Short mmCIF file of C-alpha atoms and ligand atoms in Angstrom, two decimals:
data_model
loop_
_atom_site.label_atom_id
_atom_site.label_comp_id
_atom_site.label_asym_id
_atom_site.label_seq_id
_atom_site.Cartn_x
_atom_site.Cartn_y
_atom_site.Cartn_z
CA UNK F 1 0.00 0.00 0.00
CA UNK F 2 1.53 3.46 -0.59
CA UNK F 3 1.02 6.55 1.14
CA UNK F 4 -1.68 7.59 -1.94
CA UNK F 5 -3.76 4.68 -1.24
CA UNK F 6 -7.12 5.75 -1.48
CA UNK F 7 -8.07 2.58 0.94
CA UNK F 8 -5.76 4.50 3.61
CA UNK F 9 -8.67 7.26 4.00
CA UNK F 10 -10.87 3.48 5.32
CA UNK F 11 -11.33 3.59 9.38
CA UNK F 12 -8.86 2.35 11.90
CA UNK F 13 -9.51 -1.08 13.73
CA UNK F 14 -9.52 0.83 16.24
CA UNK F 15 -11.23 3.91 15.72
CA UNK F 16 -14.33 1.47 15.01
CA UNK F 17 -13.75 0.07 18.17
CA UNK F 18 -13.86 3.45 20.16
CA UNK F 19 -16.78 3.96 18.31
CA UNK F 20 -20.31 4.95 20.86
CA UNK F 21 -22.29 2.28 18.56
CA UNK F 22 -19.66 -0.60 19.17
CA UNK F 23 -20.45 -0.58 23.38
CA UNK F 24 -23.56 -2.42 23.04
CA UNK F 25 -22.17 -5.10 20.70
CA UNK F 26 -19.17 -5.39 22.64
CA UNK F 27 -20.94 -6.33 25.64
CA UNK F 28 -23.30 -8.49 23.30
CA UNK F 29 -20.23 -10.41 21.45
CA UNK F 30 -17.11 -9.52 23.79
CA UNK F 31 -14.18 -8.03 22.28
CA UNK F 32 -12.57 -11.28 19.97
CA UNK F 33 -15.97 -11.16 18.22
CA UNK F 34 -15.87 -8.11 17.76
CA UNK F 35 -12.39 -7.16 16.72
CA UNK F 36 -12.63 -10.51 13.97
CA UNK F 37 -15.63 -8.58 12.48
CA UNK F 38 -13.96 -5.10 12.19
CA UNK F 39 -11.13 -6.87 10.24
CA UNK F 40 -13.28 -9.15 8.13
CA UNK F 41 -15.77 -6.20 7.59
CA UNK F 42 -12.68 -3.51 6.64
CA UNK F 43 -11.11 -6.25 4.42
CA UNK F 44 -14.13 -6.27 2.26
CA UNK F 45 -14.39 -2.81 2.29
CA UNK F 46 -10.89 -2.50 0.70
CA UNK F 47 -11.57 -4.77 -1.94
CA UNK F 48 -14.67 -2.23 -2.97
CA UNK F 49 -13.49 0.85 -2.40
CA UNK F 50 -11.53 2.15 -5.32
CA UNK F 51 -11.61 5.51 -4.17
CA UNK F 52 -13.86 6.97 -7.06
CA UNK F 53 -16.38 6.77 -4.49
CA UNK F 54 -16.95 8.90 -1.41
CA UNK F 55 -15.37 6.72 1.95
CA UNK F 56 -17.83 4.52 3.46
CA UNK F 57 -19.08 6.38 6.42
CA UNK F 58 -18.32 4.88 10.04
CA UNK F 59 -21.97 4.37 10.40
CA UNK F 60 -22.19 2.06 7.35
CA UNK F 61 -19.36 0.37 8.30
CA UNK F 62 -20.70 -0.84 12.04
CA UNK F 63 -23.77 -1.47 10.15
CA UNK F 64 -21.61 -3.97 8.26
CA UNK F 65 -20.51 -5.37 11.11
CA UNK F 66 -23.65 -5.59 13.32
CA UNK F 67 -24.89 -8.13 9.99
CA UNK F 68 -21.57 -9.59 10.66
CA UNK F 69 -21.96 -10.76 14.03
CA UNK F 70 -25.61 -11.27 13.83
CA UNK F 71 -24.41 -13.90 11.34
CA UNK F 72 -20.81 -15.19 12.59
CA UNK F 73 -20.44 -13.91 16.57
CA UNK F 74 -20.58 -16.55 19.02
CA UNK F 75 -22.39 -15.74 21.84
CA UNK F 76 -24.03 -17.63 25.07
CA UNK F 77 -28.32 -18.60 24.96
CA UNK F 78 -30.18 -15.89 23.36
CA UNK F 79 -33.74 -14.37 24.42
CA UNK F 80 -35.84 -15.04 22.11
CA UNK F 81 -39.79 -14.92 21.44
CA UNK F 82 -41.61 -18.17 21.28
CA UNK F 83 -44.55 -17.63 19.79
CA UNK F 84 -45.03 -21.83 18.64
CA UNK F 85 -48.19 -22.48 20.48
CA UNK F 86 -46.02 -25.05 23.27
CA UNK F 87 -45.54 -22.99 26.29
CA UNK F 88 -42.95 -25.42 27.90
CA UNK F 89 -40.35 -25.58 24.69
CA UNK F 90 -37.80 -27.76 24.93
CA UNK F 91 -35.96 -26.26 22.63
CA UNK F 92 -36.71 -22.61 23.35
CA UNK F 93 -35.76 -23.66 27.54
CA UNK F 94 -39.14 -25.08 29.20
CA UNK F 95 -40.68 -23.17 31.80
CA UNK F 96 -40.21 -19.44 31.75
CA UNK F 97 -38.95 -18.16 35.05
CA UNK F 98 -40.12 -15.27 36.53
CA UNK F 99 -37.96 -11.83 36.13
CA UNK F 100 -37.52 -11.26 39.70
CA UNK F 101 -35.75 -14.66 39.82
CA UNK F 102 -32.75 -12.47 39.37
CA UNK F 103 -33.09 -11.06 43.20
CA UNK F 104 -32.99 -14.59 44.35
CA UNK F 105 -29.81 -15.38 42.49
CA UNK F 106 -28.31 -12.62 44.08
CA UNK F 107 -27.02 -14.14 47.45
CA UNK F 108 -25.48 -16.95 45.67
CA UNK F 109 -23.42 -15.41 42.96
CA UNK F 110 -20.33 -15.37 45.55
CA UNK F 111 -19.50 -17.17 48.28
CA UNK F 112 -22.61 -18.26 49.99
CA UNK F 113 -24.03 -20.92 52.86
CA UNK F 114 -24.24 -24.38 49.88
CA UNK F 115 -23.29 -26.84 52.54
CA UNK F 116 -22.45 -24.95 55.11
CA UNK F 117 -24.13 -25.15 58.63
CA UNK F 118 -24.02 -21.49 59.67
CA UNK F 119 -25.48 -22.79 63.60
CA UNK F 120 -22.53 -25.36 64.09
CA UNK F 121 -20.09 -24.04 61.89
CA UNK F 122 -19.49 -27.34 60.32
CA UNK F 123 -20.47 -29.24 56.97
CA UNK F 124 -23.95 -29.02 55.62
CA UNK F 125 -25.57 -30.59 53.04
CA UNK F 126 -27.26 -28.74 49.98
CA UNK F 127 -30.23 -30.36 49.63
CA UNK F 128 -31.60 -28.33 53.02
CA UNK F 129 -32.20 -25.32 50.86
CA UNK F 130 -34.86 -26.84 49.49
CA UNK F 131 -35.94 -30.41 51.42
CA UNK F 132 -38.22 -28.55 53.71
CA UNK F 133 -40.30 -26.70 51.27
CA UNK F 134 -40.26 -29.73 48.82
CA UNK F 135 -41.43 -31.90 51.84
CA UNK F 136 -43.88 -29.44 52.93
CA UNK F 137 -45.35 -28.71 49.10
CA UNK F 138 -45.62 -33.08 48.74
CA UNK F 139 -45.99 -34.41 52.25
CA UNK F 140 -42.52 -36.33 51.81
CA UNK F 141 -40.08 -37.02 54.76
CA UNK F 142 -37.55 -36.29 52.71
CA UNK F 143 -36.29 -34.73 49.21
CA UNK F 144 -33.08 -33.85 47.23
CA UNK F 145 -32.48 -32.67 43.99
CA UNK F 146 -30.28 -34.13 41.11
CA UNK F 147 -29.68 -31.77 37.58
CA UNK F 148 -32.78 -33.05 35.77
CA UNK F 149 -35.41 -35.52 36.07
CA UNK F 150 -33.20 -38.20 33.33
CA UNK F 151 -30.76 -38.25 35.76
CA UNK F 152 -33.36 -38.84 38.86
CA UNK F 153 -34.65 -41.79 36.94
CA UNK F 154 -30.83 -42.91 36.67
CA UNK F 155 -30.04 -42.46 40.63
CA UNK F 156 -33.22 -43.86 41.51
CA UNK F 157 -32.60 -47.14 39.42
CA UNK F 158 -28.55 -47.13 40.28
CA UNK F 159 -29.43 -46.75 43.74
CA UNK F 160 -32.15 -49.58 44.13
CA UNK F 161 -31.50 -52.03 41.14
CA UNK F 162 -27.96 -52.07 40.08
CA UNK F 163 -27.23 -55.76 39.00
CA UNK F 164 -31.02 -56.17 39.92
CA UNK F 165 -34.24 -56.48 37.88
CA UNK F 166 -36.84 -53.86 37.42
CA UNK F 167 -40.36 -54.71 36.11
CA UNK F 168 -42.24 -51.88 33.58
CA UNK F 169 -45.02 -51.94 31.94
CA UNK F 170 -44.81 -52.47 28.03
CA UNK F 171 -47.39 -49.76 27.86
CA UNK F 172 -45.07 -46.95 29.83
CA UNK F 173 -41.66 -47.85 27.79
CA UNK F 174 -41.69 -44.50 26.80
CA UNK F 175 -39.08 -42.08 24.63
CA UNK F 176 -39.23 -39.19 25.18
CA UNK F 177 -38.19 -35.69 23.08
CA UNK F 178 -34.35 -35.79 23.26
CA UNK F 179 -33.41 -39.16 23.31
CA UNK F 180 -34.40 -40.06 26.62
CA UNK F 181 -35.54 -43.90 26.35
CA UNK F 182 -35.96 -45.33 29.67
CA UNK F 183 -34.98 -48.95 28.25
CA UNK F 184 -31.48 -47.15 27.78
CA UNK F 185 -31.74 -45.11 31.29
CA UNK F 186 -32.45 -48.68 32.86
CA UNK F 187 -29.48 -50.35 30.92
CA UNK F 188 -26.72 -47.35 31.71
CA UNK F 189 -28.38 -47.65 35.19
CA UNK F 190 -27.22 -51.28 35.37
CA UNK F 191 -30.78 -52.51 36.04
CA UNK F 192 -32.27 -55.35 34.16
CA UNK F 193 -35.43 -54.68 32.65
CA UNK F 194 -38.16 -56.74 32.65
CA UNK F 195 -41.40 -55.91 30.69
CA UNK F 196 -44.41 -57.16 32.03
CA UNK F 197 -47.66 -56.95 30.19
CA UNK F 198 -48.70 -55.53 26.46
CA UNK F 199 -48.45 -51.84 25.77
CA UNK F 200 -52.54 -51.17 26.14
CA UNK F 201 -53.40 -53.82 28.89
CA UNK F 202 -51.07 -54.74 32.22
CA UNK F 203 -52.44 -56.19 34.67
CA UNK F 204 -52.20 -57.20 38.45
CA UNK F 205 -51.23 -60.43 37.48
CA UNK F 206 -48.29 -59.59 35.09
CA UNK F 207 -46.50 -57.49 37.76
CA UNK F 208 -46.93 -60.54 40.24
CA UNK F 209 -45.40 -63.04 37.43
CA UNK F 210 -42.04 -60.96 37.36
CA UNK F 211 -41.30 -60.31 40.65
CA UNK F 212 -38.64 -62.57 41.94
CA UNK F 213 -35.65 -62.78 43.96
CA UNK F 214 -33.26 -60.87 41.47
CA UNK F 215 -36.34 -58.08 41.71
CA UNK F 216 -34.58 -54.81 42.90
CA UNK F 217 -37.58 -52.66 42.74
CA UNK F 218 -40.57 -52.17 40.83
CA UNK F 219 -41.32 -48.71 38.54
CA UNK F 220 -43.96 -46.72 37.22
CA UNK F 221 -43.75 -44.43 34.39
CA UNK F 222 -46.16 -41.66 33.71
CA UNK F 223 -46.29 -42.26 29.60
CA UNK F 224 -45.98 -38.30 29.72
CA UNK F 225 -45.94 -37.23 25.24
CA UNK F 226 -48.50 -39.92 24.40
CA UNK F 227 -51.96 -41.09 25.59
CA UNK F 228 -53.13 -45.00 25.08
CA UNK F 229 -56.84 -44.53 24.17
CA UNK F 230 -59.66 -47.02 24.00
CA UNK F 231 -59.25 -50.67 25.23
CA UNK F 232 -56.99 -50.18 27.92
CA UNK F 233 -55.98 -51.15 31.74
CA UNK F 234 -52.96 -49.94 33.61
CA UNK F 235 -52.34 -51.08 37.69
CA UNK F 236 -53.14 -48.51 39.85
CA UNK F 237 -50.45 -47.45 42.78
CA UNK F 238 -51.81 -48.55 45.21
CA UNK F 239 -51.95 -52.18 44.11
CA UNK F 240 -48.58 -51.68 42.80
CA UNK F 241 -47.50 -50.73 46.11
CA UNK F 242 -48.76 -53.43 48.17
CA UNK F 243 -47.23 -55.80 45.49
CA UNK F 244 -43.89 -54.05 46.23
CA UNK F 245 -43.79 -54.07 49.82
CA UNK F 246 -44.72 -58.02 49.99
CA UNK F 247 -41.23 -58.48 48.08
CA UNK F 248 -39.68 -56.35 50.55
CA UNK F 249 -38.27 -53.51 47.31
CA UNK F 250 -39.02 -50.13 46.85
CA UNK F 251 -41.86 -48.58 44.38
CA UNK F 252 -40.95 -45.08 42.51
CA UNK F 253 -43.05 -43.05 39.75
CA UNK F 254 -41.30 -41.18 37.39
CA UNK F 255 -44.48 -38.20 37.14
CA UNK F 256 -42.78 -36.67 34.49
CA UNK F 257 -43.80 -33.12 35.01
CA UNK F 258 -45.47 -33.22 38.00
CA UNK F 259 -47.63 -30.36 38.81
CA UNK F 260 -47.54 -28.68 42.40
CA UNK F 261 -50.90 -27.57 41.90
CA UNK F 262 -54.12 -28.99 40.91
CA UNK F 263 -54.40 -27.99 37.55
CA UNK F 264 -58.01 -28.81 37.64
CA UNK F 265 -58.47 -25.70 39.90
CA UNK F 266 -56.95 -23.70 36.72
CA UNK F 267 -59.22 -24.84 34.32
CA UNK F 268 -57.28 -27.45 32.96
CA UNK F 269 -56.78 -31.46 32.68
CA UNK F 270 -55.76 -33.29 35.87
CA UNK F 271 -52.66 -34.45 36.32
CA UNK F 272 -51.21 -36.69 38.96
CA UNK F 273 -49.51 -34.66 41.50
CA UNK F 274 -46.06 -36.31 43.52
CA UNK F 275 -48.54 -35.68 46.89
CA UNK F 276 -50.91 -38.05 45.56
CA UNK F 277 -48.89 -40.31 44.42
CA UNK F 278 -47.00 -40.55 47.82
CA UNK F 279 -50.00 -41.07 49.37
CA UNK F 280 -51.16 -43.78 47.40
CA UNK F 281 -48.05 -45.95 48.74
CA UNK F 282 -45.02 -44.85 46.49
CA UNK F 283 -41.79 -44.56 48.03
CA UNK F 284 -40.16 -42.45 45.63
CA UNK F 285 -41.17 -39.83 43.20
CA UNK F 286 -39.48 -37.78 40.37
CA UNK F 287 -40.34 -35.18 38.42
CA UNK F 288 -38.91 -32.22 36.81
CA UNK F 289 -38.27 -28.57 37.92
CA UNK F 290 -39.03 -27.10 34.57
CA UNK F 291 -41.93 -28.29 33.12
CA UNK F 292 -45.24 -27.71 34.75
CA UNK F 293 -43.05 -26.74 38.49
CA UNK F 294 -42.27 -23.85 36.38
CA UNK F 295 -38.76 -23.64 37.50
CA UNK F 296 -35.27 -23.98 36.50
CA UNK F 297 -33.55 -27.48 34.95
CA UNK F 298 -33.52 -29.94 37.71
CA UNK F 299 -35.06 -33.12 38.84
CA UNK F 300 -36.44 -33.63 42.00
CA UNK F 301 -36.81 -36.86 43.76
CA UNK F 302 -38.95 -37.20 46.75
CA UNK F 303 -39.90 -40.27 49.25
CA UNK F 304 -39.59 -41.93 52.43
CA UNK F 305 -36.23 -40.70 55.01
CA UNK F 306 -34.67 -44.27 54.34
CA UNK F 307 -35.28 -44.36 49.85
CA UNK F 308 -33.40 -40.45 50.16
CA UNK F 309 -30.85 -41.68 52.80
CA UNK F 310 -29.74 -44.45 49.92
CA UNK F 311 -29.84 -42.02 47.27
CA UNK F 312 -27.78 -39.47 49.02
CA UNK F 313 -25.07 -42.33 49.45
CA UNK F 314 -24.93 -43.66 46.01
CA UNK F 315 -21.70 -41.68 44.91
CA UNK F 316 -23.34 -41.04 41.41
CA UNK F 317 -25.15 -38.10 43.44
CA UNK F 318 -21.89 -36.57 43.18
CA UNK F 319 -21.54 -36.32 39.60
CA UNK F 320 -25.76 -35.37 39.17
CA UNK F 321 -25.80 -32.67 41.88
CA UNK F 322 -27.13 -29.00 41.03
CA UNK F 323 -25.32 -25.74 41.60
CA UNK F 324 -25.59 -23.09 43.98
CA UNK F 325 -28.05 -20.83 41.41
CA UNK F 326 -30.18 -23.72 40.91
CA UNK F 327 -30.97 -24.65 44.42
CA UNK F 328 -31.13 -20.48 45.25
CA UNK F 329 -33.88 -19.96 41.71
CA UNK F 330 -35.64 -23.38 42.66
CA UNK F 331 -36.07 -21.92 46.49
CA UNK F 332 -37.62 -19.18 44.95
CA UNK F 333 -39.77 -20.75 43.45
CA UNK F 334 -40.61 -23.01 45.59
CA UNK F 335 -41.88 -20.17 48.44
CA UNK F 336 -44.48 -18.90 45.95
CA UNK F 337 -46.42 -21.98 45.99
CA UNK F 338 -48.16 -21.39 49.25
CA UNK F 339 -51.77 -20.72 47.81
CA UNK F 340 -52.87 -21.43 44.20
CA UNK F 341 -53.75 -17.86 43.51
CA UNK F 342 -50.12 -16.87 44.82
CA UNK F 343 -48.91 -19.78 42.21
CA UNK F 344 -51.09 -18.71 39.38
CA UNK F 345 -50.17 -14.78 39.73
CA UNK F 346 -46.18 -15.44 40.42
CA UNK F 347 -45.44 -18.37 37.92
CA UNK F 348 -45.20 -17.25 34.22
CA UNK F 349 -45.92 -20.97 33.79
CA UNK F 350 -48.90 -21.05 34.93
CA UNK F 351 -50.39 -17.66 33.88
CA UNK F 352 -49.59 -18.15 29.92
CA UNK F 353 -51.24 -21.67 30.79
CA UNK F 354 -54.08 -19.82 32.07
CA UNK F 355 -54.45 -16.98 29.66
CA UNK F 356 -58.17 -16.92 28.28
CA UNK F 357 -58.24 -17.38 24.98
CA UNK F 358 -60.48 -13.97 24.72
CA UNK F 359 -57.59 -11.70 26.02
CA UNK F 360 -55.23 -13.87 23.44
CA UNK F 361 -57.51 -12.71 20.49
CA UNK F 362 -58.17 -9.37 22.03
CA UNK F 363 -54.24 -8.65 21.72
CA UNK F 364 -53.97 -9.97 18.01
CA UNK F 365 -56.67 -7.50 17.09
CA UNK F 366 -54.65 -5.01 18.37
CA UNK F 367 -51.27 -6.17 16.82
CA UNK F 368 -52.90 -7.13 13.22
CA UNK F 369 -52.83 -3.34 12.07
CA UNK F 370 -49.95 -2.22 13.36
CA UNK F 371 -47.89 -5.26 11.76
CA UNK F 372 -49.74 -5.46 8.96
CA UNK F 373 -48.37 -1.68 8.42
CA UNK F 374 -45.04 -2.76 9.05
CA UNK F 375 -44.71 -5.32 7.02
CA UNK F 376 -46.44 -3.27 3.94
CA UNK F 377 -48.58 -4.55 0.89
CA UNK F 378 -46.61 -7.52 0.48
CA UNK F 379 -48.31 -9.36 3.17
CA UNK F 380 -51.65 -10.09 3.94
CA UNK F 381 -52.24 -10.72 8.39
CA UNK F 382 -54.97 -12.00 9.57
CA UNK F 383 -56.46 -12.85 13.14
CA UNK F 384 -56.81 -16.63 13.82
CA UNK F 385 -58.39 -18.64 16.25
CA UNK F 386 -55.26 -21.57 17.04
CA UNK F 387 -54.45 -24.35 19.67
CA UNK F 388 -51.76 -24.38 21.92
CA UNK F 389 -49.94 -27.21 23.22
CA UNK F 390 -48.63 -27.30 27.03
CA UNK F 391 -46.00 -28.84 25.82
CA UNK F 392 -43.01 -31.23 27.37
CA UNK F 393 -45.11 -34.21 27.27
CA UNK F 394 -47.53 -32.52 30.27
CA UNK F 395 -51.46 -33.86 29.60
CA UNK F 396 -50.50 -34.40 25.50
CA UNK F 397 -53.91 -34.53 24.31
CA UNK F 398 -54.89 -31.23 26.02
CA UNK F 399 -55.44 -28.96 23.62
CA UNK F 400 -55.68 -24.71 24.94
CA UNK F 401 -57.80 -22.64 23.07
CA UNK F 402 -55.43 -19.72 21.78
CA UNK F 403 -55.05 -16.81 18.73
CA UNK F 404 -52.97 -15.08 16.86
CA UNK F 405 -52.20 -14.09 13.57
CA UNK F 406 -51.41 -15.65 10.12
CA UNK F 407 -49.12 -14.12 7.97
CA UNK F 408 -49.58 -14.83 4.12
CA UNK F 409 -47.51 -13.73 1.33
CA UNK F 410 -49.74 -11.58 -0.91
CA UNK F 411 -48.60 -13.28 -4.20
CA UNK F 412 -49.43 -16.67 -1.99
CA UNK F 413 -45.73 -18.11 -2.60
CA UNK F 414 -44.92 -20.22 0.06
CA UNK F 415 -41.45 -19.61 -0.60
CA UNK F 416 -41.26 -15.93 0.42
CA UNK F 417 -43.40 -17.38 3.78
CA UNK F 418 -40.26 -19.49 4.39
CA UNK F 419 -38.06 -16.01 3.92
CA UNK F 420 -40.34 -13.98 6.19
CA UNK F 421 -39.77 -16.78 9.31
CA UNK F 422 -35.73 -17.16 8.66
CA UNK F 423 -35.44 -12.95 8.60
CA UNK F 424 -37.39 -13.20 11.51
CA UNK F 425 -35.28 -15.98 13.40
CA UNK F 426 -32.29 -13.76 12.26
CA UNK F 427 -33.83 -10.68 14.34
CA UNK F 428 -31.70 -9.04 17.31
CA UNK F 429 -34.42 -10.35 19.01
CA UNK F 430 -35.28 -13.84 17.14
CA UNK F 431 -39.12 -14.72 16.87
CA UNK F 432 -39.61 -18.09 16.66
CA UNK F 433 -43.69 -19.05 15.10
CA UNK F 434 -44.42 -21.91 12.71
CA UNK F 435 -45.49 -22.59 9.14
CA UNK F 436 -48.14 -24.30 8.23
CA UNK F 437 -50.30 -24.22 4.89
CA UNK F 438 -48.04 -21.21 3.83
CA UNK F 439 -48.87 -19.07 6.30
CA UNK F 440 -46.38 -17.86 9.19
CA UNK F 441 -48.39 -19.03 12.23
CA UNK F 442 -47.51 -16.62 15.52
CA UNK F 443 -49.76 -17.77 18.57
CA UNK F 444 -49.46 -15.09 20.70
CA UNK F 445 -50.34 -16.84 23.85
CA UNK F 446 -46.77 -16.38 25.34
CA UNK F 447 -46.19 -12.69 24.13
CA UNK F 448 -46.41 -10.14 27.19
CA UNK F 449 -47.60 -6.38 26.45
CA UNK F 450 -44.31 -5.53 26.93
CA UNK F 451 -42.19 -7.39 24.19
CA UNK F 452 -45.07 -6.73 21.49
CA UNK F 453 -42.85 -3.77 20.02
CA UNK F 454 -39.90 -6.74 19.37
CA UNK F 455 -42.63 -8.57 17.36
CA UNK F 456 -43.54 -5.59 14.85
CA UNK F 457 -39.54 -4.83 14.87
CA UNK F 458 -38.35 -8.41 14.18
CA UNK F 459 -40.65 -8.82 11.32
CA UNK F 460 -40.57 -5.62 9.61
CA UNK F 461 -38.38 -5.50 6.59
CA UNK F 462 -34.84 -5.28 6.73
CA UNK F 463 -33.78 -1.14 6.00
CA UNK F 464 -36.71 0.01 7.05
CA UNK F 465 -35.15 0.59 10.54
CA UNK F 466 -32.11 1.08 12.63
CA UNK F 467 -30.20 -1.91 13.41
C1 PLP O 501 -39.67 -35.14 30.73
C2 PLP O 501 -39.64 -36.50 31.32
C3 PLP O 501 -38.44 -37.08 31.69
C4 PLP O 501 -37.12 -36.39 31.48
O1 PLP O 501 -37.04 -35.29 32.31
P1 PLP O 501 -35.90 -34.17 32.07
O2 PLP O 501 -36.16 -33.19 33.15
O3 PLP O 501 -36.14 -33.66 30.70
O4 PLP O 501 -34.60 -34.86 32.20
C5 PLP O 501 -38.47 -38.34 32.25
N1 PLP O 501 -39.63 -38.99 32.44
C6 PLP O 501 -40.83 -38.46 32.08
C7 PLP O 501 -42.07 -39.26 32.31
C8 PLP O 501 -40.87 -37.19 31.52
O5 PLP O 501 -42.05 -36.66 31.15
#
């Protein structure tokens, strides 16, 4: 390059990096991202600019690189807006926490009481953060908490069956989303599995035919993402406890999601809840933290003082434990289940479960205008009645009346349908809906008032404003 260079008159690295605009995508991207983008995004600037031209302005240049890192910068979990129809995504993170969650994570970012005993002074164990409320919210003598209810399931088994053989029902063999199989659970657990019955009908009988001396407990599975209609029979608890404690080995349910509330009270299907099913004569239950518990990732196992006591030993705990902000956001939201109308205004679980479809379609009349102006003559929205799923395998044939609004291309191509979801996946704020028939579905049962202005920005067309 010599001194005449036109390409010399091109910003700095580093005046681009002093720039006001860059702050907010250095904190987005960090500085490596960053810095890689001003190179890459200066590099093809130099190959362009001939100098006939005026200089590409700063402005155009970060704008360059915004695209840039939208595109190539690596950053951690993004927000984005789910706007599928399944409230608990498992792909878009389950249960949405509440935002004051934050205040609750606040004690534990440093150093903090884990398993410390703050009366003696000595050694404590984690699990007390949480055991009392999750014995007083199931009426279990005792509780701990392992990083997800798939690795429950594995304790549980390891603990009670290792070398040992468990007998399931052919009719709760279940997969489910995300290759969790329990046949493979039960083999990587080291338990035998032995499948009694067919998978509509199991009876008494069958359970009673494969219990035997190499029996290390027996197991339940709530079939969770599927529903066995028609000719059917499955053995209740009860009977399946009694069996159990005549071979002398312990009984656990996998619930699945496992609501703390009756969701009957809101409106909705029943569900067994881990109260119940300790009361009907299981030792130990599990179920997740963030499905219907509305909580963070973890899997909670409750039961009898001795079934916990042998869990706690088992030295896989070790390896499935949670962390410190778990137990302190799962505390949280633990305390706000002390009445159902306490539950129902504090979980965001619960209340987009809850919504009425009537405030749903109310909101989509409001939003059909103003998107419909944003997105221009090219596109034709419309309000639309919908279903929304639950979600995460919780009551799968439960159906929630929702709305929302279909987007169709004008000229009807599905193709430019297809366009219209990437651009808006590729938003700073991504909105995730679904296609169907050619039409970009958004149910807008999980949008708040608040993050409706993201919707009309992530969708309108790209130039028509700022990045
Ligand atoms: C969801 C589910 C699991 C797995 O729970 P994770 O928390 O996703 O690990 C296991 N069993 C049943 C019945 C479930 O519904």
């Amino acid at each position: 390059m010599t001194a005449r260079d036109p390409r010399q008159r091109l910003p700095s690295v580093d005046r681009l990096l002093q720039h006001a605009s860059t702050g907010p995508m250095l904190r987005n991207w960090g500085r490596r991202s960053v810095t890689h983008g001003i190179r890459s995004v200066l590099e093809r600037a130099r190959a362009v600019f001939d100098g006939s031209g005026p200089v590409p302005t700063d402005e155009a240049l970060l704008g360059d690189l915004h695209q840039w890192l939208q595109a190539h910068g690596r950053r951690g979990p993004r927000r984005v807006l789910n706007l599928t129809g399944t409230v608990i995504h498992t792909n878009l993170g389950r249960a949405p926490l509440p935002t004051d969650i934050l205040e609750a994570l606040a004690p534990a970012l440093g150093a903090t009481d884990l398993e410390f005993d703050l009366d003696s002074g000595s050694r404590g164990d984690r699990d007390h953060h949480v055991e009392g409320l999750l014995c007083e919210l199931t009426g279990a003598e005792a509780a701990t908490v392992v990083n997800n209810n798939a690795a429950a399931v594995l304790l549980v088994l390891n603990t009670f069956a290792r070398g040992k053989e468990v007998p399931v029902s052919r009719g709760e063999l279940v997969e489910i989303g995300g290759a969790f199989r329990l046949p493979d659970i039960m083999e990587r657990a080291g338990t035998r599995l032995v499948e009694v019955g067919t998978t509509n009908r199991t009876h008494p009988r069958d359970y009673a035919g494969a219990m035997g001396p190499d029996t290390g407990m027996v197991m339940k599975v709530h079939p969770s993402n599927y529903a066995i209609a028609g000719f059917h029979a499955e053995v209740d608890i009860a009977t399946l406890a009694e069996l159990a404690r005549s071979h002398g080995v312990p009984l656990a349910w996998d619930l699945g999601s496992g609501s703390l509330v009756d969701l009957a009270r809101l409106g909705l299907s029943r569900e067994p809840m881990p109260g119940d099913a300790l009361r009907a004569g299981a030792d130990i239950v599990t179920f997740s933290g963030d499905k219907l518990l509305g909580g963070p990732q973890c899997g909670l196992i409750v039961g009898t003082r001795a079934a916990i006591d042998a869990i706690r030993a088992n030295p896989l705990k070790r390896a499935l434990r949670v962390d410190k902000l778990i137990l302190a956001a799962l505390a949280s939201i633990l305390r706000r289940y002390g009445a159902l109308d306490q539950a129902r205004a504090e979980l965001p679980v619960l209340q987009l479960l809850t919504r009425p479809q009537e405030a749903i379609r109310a909101q989509a009349q409001h939003l059909q205008p103003l998107l419909s102006a944003a997105l221009g003559h090219d596109w034709q929205v419309q309000v639309c009645d919908l279903h929304s799923q639950i979600g995460s395998g919780a009551l799968p044939v439960d159906a929630l009346p929702s709305a929302g609004l279909a987007i169709r291309a004008a000229s009807g191509a599905g193709k430019a349908v297809e366009a219209l979801a990437r651009q808006g996946r590729a938003a700073e704020v991504p909105v995730i809906g679904r296609i169907q028939q050619n039409a970009l579905l958004l149910d807008l049962r999980c949008l708040t008032a608040g993050d409706e202005h993201l919707l009309i920005e992530s969708l309108q067309p790209a130039g028509s404003h700022a990045p």
